[in-house]
Coordinates of C-alpha atoms in Angstrom, one line a residue:
X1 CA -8.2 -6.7 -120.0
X2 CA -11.2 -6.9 -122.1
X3 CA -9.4 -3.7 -124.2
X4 CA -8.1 -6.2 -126.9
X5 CA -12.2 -7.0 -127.6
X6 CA -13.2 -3.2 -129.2
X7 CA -13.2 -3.5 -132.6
X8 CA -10.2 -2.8 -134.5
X9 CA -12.0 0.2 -136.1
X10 CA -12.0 2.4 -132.8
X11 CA -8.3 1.7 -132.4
X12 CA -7.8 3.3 -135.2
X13 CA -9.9 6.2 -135.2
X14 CA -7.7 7.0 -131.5
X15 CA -4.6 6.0 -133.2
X16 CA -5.6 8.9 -136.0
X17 CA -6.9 11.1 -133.1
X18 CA -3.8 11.3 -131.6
X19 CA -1.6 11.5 -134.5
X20 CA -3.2 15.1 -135.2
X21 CA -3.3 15.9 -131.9
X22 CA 0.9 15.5 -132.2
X23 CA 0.5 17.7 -135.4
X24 CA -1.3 20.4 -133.1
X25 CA 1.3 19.8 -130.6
X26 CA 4.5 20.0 -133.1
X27 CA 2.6 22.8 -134.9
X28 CA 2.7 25.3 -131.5
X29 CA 6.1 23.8 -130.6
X30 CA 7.7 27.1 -132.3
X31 CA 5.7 29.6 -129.3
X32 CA 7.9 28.0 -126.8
X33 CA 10.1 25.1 -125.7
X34 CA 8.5 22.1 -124.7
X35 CA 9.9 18.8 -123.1
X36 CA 10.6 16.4 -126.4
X37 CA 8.2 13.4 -127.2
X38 CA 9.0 10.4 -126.3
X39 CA 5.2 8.6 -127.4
X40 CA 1.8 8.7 -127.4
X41 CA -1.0 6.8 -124.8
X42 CA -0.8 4.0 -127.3
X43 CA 2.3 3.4 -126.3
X44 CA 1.6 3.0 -122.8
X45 CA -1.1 0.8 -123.8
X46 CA 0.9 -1.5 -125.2
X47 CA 3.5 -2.0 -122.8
X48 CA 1.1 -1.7 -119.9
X49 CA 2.3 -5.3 -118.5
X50 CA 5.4 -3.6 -118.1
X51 CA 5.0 -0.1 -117.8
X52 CA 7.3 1.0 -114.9
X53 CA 9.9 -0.4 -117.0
X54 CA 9.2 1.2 -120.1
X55 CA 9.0 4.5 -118.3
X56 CA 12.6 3.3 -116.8
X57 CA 13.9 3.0 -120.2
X58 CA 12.6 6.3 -121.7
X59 CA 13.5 8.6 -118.1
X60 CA 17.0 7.1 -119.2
X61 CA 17.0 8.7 -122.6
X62 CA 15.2 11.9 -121.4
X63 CA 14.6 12.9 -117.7
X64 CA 11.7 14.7 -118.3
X65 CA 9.5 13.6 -121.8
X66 CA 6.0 14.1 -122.9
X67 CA 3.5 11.6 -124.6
X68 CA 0.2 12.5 -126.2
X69 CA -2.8 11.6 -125.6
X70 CA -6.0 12.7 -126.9
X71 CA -6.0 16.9 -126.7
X72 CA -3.2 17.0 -124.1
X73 CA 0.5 16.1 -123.5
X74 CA 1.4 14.0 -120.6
X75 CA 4.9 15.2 -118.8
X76 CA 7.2 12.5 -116.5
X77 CA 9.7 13.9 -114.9
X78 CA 12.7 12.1 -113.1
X79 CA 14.4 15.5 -112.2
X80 CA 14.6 15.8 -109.1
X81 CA 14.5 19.6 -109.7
X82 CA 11.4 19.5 -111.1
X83 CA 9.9 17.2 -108.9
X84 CA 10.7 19.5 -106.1
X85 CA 9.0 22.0 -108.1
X86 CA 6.4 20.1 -108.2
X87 CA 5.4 19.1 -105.0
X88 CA 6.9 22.3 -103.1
X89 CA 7.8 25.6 -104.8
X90 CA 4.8 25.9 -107.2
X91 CA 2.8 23.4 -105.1
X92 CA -0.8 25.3 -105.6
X93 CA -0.4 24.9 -109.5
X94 CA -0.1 21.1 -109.6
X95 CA -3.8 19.2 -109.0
X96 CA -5.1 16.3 -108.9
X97 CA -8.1 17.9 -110.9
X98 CA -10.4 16.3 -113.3
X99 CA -7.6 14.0 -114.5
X100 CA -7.2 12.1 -111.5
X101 CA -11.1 12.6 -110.2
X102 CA -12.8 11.4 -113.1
X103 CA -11.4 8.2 -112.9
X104 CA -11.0 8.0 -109.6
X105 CA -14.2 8.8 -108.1
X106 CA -16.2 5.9 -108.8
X107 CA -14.2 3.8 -106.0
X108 CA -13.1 6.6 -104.0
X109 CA -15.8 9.3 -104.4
X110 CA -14.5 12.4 -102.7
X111 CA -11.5 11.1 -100.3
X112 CA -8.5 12.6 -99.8
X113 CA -6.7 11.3 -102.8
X114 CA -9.5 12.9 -105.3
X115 CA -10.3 16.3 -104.4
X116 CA -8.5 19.6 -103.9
X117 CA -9.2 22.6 -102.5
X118 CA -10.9 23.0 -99.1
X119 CA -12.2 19.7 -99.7
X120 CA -8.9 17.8 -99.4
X121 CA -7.5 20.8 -96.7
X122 CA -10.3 19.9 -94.3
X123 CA -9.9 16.4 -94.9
X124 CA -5.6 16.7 -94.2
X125 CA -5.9 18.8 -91.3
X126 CA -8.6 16.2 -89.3
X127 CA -6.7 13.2 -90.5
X128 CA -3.1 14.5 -89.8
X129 CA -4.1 15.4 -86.3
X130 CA -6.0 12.2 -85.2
X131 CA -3.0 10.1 -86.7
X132 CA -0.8 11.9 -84.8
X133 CA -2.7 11.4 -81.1
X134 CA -1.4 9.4 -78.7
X135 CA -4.5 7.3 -78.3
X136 CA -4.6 6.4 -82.2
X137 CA -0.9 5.6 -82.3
X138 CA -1.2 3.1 -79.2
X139 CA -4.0 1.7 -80.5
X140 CA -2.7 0.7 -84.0
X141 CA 0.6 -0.1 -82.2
X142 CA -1.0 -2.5 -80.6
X143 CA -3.1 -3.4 -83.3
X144 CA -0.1 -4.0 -85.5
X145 CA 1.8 -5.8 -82.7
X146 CA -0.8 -8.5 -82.6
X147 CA -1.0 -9.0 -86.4
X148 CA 2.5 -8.6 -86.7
X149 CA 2.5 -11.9 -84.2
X150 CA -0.2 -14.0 -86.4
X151 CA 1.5 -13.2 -89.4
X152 CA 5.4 -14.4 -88.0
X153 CA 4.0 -17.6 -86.9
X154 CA 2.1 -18.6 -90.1
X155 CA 5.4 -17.9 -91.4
X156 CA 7.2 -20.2 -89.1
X157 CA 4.6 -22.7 -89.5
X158 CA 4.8 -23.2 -93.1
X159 CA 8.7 -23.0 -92.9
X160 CA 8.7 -26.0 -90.0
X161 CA 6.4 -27.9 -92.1
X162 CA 8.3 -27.1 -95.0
X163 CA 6.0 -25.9 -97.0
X164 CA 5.2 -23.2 -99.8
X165 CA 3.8 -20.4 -99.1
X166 CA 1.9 -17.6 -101.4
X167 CA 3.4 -14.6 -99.4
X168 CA 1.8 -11.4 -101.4
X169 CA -1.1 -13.1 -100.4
X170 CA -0.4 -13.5 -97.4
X171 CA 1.1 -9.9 -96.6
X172 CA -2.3 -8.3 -98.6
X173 CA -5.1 -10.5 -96.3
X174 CA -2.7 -9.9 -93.2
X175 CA -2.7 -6.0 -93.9
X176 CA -5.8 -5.7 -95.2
X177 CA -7.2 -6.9 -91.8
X178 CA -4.7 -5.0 -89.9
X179 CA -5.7 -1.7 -91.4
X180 CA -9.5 -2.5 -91.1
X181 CA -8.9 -2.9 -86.9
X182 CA -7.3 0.4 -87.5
X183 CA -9.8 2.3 -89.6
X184 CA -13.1 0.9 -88.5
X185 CA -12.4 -0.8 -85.4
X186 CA -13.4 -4.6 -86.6
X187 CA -12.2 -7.6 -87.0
X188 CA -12.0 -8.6 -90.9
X189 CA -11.7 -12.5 -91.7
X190 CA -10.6 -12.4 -94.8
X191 CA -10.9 -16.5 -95.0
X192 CA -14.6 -16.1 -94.7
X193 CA -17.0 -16.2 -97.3
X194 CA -17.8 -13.0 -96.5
X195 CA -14.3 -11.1 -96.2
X196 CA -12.8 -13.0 -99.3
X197 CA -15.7 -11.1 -101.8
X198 CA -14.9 -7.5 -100.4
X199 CA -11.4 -8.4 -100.6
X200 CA -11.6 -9.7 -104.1
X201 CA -14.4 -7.1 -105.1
X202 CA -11.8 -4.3 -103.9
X203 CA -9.1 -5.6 -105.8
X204 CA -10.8 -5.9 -109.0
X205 CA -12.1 -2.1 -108.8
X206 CA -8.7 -1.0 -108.1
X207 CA -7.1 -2.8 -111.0
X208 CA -9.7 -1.3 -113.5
X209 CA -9.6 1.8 -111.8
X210 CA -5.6 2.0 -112.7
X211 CA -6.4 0.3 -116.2
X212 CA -8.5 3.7 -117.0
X213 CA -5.4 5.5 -116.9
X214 CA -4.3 3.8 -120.4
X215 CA -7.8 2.5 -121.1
X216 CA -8.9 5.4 -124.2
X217 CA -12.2 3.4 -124.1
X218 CA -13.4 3.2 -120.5
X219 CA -15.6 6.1 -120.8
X220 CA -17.5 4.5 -123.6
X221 CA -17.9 1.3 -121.3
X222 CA -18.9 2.4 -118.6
X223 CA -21.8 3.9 -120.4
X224 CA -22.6 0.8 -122.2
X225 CA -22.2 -1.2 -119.1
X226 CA -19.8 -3.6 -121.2
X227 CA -16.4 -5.4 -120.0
X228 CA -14.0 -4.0 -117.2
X229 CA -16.7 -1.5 -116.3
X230 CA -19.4 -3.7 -115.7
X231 CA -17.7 -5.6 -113.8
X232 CA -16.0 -2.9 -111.8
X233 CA -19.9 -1.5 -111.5
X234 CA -20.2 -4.9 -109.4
X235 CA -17.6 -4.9 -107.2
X236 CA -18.1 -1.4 -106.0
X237 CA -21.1 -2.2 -104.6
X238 CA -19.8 -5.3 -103.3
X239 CA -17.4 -3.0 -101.4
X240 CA -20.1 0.1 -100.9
X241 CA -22.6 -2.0 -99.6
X242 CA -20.1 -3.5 -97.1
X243 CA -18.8 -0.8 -95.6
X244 CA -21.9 1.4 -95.5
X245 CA -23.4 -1.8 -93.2
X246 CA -20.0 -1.2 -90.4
X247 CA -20.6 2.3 -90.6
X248 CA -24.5 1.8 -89.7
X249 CA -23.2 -0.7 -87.1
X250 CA -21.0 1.5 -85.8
X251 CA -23.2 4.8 -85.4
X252 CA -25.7 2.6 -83.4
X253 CA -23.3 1.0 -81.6
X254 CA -22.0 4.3 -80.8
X255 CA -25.8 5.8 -79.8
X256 CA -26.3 3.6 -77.4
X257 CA -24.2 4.5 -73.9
X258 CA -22.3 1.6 -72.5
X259 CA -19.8 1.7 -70.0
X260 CA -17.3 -1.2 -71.4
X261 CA -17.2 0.5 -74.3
X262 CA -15.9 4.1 -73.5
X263 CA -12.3 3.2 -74.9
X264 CA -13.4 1.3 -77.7
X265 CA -15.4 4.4 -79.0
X266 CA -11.9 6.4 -78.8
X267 CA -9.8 3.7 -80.8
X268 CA -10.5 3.5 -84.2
X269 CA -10.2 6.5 -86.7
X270 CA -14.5 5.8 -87.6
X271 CA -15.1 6.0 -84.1
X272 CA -13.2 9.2 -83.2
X273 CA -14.6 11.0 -86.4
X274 CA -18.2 9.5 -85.6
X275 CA -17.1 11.6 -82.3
X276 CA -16.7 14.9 -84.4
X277 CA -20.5 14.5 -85.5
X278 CA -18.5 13.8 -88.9
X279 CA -21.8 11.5 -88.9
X280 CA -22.9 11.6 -93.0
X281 CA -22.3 7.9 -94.5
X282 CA -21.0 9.1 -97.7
X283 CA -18.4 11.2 -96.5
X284 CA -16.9 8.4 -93.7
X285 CA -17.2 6.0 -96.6
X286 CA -14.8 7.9 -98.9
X287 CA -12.6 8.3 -96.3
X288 CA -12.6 5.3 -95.1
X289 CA -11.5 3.6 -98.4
X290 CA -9.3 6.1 -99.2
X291 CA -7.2 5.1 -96.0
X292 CA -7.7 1.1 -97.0
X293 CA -5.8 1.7 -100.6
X294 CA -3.0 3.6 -98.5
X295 CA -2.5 1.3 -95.9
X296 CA -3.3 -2.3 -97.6
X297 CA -1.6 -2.5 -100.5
X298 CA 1.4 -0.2 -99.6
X299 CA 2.6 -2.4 -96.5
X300 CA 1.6 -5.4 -98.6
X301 CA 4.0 -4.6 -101.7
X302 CA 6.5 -3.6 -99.1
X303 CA 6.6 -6.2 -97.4
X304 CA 6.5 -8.8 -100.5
X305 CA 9.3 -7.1 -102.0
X306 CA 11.5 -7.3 -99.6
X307 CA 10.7 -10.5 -98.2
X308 CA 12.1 -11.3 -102.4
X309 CA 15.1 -9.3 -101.8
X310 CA 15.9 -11.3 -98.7
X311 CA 15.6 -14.5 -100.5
X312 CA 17.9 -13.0 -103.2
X313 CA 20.6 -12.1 -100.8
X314 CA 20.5 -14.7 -98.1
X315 CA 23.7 -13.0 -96.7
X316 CA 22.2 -9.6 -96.3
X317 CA 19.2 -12.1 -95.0
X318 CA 21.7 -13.6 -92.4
X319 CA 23.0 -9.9 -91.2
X320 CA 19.3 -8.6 -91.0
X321 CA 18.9 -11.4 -88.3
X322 CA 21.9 -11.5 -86.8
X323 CA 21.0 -7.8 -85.9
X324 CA 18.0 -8.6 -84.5
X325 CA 19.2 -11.1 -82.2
X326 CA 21.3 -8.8 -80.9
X327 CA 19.0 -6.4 -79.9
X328 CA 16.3 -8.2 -78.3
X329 CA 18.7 -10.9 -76.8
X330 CA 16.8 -14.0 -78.5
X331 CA 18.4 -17.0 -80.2
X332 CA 17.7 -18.9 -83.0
X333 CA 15.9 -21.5 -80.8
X334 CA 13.1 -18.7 -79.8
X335 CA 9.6 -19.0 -80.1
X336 CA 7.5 -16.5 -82.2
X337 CA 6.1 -15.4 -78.8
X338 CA 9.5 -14.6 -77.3
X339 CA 10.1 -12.7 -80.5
X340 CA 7.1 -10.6 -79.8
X341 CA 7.4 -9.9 -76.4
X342 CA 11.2 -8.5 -76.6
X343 CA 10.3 -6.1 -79.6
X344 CA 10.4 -3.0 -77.7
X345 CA 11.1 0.7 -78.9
X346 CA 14.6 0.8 -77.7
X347 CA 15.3 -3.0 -79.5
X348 CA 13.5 -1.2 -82.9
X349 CA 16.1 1.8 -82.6
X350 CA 18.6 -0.4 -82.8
X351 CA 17.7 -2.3 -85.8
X352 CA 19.6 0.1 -88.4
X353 CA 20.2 -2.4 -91.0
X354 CA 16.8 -4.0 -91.4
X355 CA 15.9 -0.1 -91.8
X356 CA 18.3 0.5 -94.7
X357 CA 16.8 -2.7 -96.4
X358 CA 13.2 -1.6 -96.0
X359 CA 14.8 2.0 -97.5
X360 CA 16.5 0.2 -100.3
X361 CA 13.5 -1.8 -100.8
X362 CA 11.4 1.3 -100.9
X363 CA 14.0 2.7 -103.6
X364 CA 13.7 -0.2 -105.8
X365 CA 10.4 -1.1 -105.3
X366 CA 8.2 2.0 -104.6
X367 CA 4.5 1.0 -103.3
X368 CA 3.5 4.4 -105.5
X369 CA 5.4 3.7 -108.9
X370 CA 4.0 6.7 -110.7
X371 CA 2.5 9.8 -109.4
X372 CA 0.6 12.2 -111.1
X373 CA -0.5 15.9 -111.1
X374 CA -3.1 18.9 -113.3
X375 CA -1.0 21.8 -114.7
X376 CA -3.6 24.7 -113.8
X377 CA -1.7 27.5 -115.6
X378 CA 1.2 27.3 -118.0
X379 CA 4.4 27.2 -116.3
X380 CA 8.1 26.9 -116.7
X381 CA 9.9 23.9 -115.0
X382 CA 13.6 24.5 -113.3
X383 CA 14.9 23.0 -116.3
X384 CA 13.5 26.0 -118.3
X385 CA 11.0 23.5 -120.4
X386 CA 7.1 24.8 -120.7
X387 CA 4.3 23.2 -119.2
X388 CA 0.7 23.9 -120.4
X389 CA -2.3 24.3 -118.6
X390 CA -4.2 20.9 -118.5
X391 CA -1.3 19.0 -119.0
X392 CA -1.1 15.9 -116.8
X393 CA 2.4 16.2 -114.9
X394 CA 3.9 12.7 -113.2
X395 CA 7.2 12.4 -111.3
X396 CA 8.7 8.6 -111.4
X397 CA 9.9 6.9 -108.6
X398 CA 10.3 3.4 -109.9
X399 CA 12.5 5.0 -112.7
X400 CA 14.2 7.3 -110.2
X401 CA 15.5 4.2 -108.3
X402 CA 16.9 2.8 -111.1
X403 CA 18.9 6.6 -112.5
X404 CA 22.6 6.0 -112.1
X405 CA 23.0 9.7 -112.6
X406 CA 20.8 10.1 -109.3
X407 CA 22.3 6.5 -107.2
X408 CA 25.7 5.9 -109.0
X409 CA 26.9 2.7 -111.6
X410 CA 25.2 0.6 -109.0
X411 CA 21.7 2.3 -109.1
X412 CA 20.2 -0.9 -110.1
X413 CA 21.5 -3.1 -107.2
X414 CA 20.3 -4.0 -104.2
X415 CA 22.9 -2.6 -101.6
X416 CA 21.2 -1.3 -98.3
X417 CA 24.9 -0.1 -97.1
X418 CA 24.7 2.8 -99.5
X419 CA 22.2 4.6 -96.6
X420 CA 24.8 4.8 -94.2
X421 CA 27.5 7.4 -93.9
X422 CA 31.3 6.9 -93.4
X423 CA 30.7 7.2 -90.0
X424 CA 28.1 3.8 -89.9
X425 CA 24.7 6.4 -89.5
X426 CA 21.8 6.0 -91.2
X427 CA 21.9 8.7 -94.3
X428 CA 18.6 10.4 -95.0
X429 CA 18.4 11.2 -98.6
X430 CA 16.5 14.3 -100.1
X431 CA 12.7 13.8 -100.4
X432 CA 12.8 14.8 -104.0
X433 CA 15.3 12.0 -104.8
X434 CA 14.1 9.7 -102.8
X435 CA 10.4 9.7 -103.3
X436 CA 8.5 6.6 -101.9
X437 CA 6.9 9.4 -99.1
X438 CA 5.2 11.7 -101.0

């Protein structure tokens, strides 16, 4: 990142900024207690190549820590206590708030994962429900069926012609057009000229969009219209402009009565909330790319990490199959096809230890390393520590993966038999332990 370019001067004067903001913070340590220091934003800065597992390192000499940053502490916790705290007891308290917005709302302008209030009620209560019909969950089963297909037989092409495949890749442009079938109904080719700029123009705006969270300096930018910001500037039209033209499409489209296309208007989640008069561009567009970042690059990380793990433990690999040929009754000699076709609900039910390895997966490899909250008021965590109003507040799940005092000696193993019981079930953990949902 372009960060290592601002002269050396600025640096400093943020270095010197928020070494007296940690003699303010020491100063008022006497009117009550406060989690200890563990940092500052520099320090995040300069491990941000490897920031999950600094975080690791420094949840394992504190559970919960703060580090400054210019006039106001940050607070990770890995307590389950607290989390739970967090993201239930006090819920109302903890924000996404101007932390989260300012940076975010340049990609995602108001979508669900930047505002609060009646804002992000209105925009939980339509989304929950039309996930949850039974139109929406046929269509993206079938939607997911069919990719699903595609994506298994590039698979087994490149294994029978022995040759090396790019999976993340893979996983991302495969998800990436799944979700898009989902969301606005079309068909994304993401090997066209076309479909590889949004892709790439998305993926650059949400890498600089995370790098603001350590980036001291992105304000500044993106007034100047200088480095990671200009270039972000770029890509978010790339992606606006996009997107605005489906949505045009798809209002037309929707205008114009034709009988062949009474189930296609009921499919896709653009269509059903053009079908709630939720008809004003901005707002569909926010939502809509809020629900690509949830859906892409969650299944895609998934997916590539546990496609890793499987190549790690071949045996677990051989079980995972074995299991599966058991329950739809194929061989090894099947075609991709077959595979497809004997996937059924009952034949997913079955498959208990592939869903311990995606669980373990999820434990190890979180798609949502880090997530982070506004203090509103000053408050008291379970573990009697003080927060203070406008402090940002972050619970850990990569680190809380890796907590021997949370998964035993063995935390830091891959062991998908540690979500069964003595009895062979399928062991659901607590959601403020295990934390890849929230």
């Amino acid at each position: 990142m372009d960060v290592l370019s601002i002269p050396t001067i600025l640096t400093i004067t943020a270095l010197a900024i928020i070494l007296a903001a940690a003699c303010v913070f020491k100063g008022s340590a006497n009117k009550g207690k406060y989690h200890p220091v563990a940092g500052t934003i520099i320090d995040h800065l300069l491990n941000f190549n490897r920031l999950h597992d600094h975080m690791t390192e420094t949840a394992n000499k504190y559970k919960t820590y703060r580090i400054l940053n210019l006039f106001h502490s940050e607070v990770y916790t890995s307590d389950p206590a607290n989390v739970e705290y967090i993201l239930k007891t006090n819920f109302p308290n903890y924000v996404k708030g101007w932390h989260h917005y300012g940076k975010l709302n340049d990609l995602l302008g108001d979508g669900i994962f930047t505002v609060d209030g009646e804002k992000w009620r209105n925009q939980r209560k339509i989304s929950s429900y039309e996930f949850s019909t039974k139109n929406l969950r046929e269509f993206s089963s079938a939607v997911f069926r069919i990719s699903a297909e595609k994506l298994a037989q590039k698979v087994s092409e490149a294994v029978t012609s022995n040759q090396a495949t790019e999976i993340q890749d893979l996983f991302t442009k495969s998800t990436l057009e799944t979700v898009f079938k989902i969301l606005l109904g079309v068909d994304l080719d993401t090997a066209t000229e076309e479909g590889i700029l949004f892709s790439s123009s998305f993926d650059v705006a949400s890498a600089v969009t995370l790098y603001r969270y350590v980036d001291v300096f992105w304000k500044v930018k993106r007034f100047l219209n200088i480095g990671s910001e200009a270039n972000m500037k770029k890509c978010i039209k790339v992606v606006d402009e996009f997107v605005y033209k489906i949505i045009r499409n798809k209002i037309e489209q929707m205008s114009t009565p034709r009988d062949d296309s009474r189930m296609m208007k009921k499919s896709d989640i653009l269509s059903r909330f053009l079908e709630m008069n939720k008809t004003d561009p901005k707002y569909l567009k926010d939502i809509i790319l809020s629900f690509i970042i949830a859906g892409k690059d969650t299944t895609a990380s998934t997916l590539s990490w546990f496609f890793y793990m499987m190549c790690k433990h071949p045996l677990l690999q051989e079980k995972i199959a074995e299991e599966i040929r058991k329950a739809t009754g194929i061989n090894q000699n099947s075609s991709v096809d077959e595979l497809a076709n004997s996937i059924s609900d009952d034949a997913l039910d079955k498959l208990q230890y592939l869903h311990a390895s995606l669980t373990e997966t999820l434990r190890l490899y979180p798609a949502v390393p880090t997530d982070s909250k506004l203090c509103l008021s000053d408050d008291t965590f379970p573990d009697g520590f003080r927060v203070r109003k406008g402090d940002a507040v972050a619970y850990l799940p990569w680190a809380m993966g890796r907590m021997k005092s949370l998964w035993g000696d063995d935390a830091e193993d891959f062991r998908p038999d540690r979500w069964f019981d003595e009895n062979g079930c399928f062991r659901q953990e607590s959601p403020f332990k295990f934390t890849a949902f929230q």
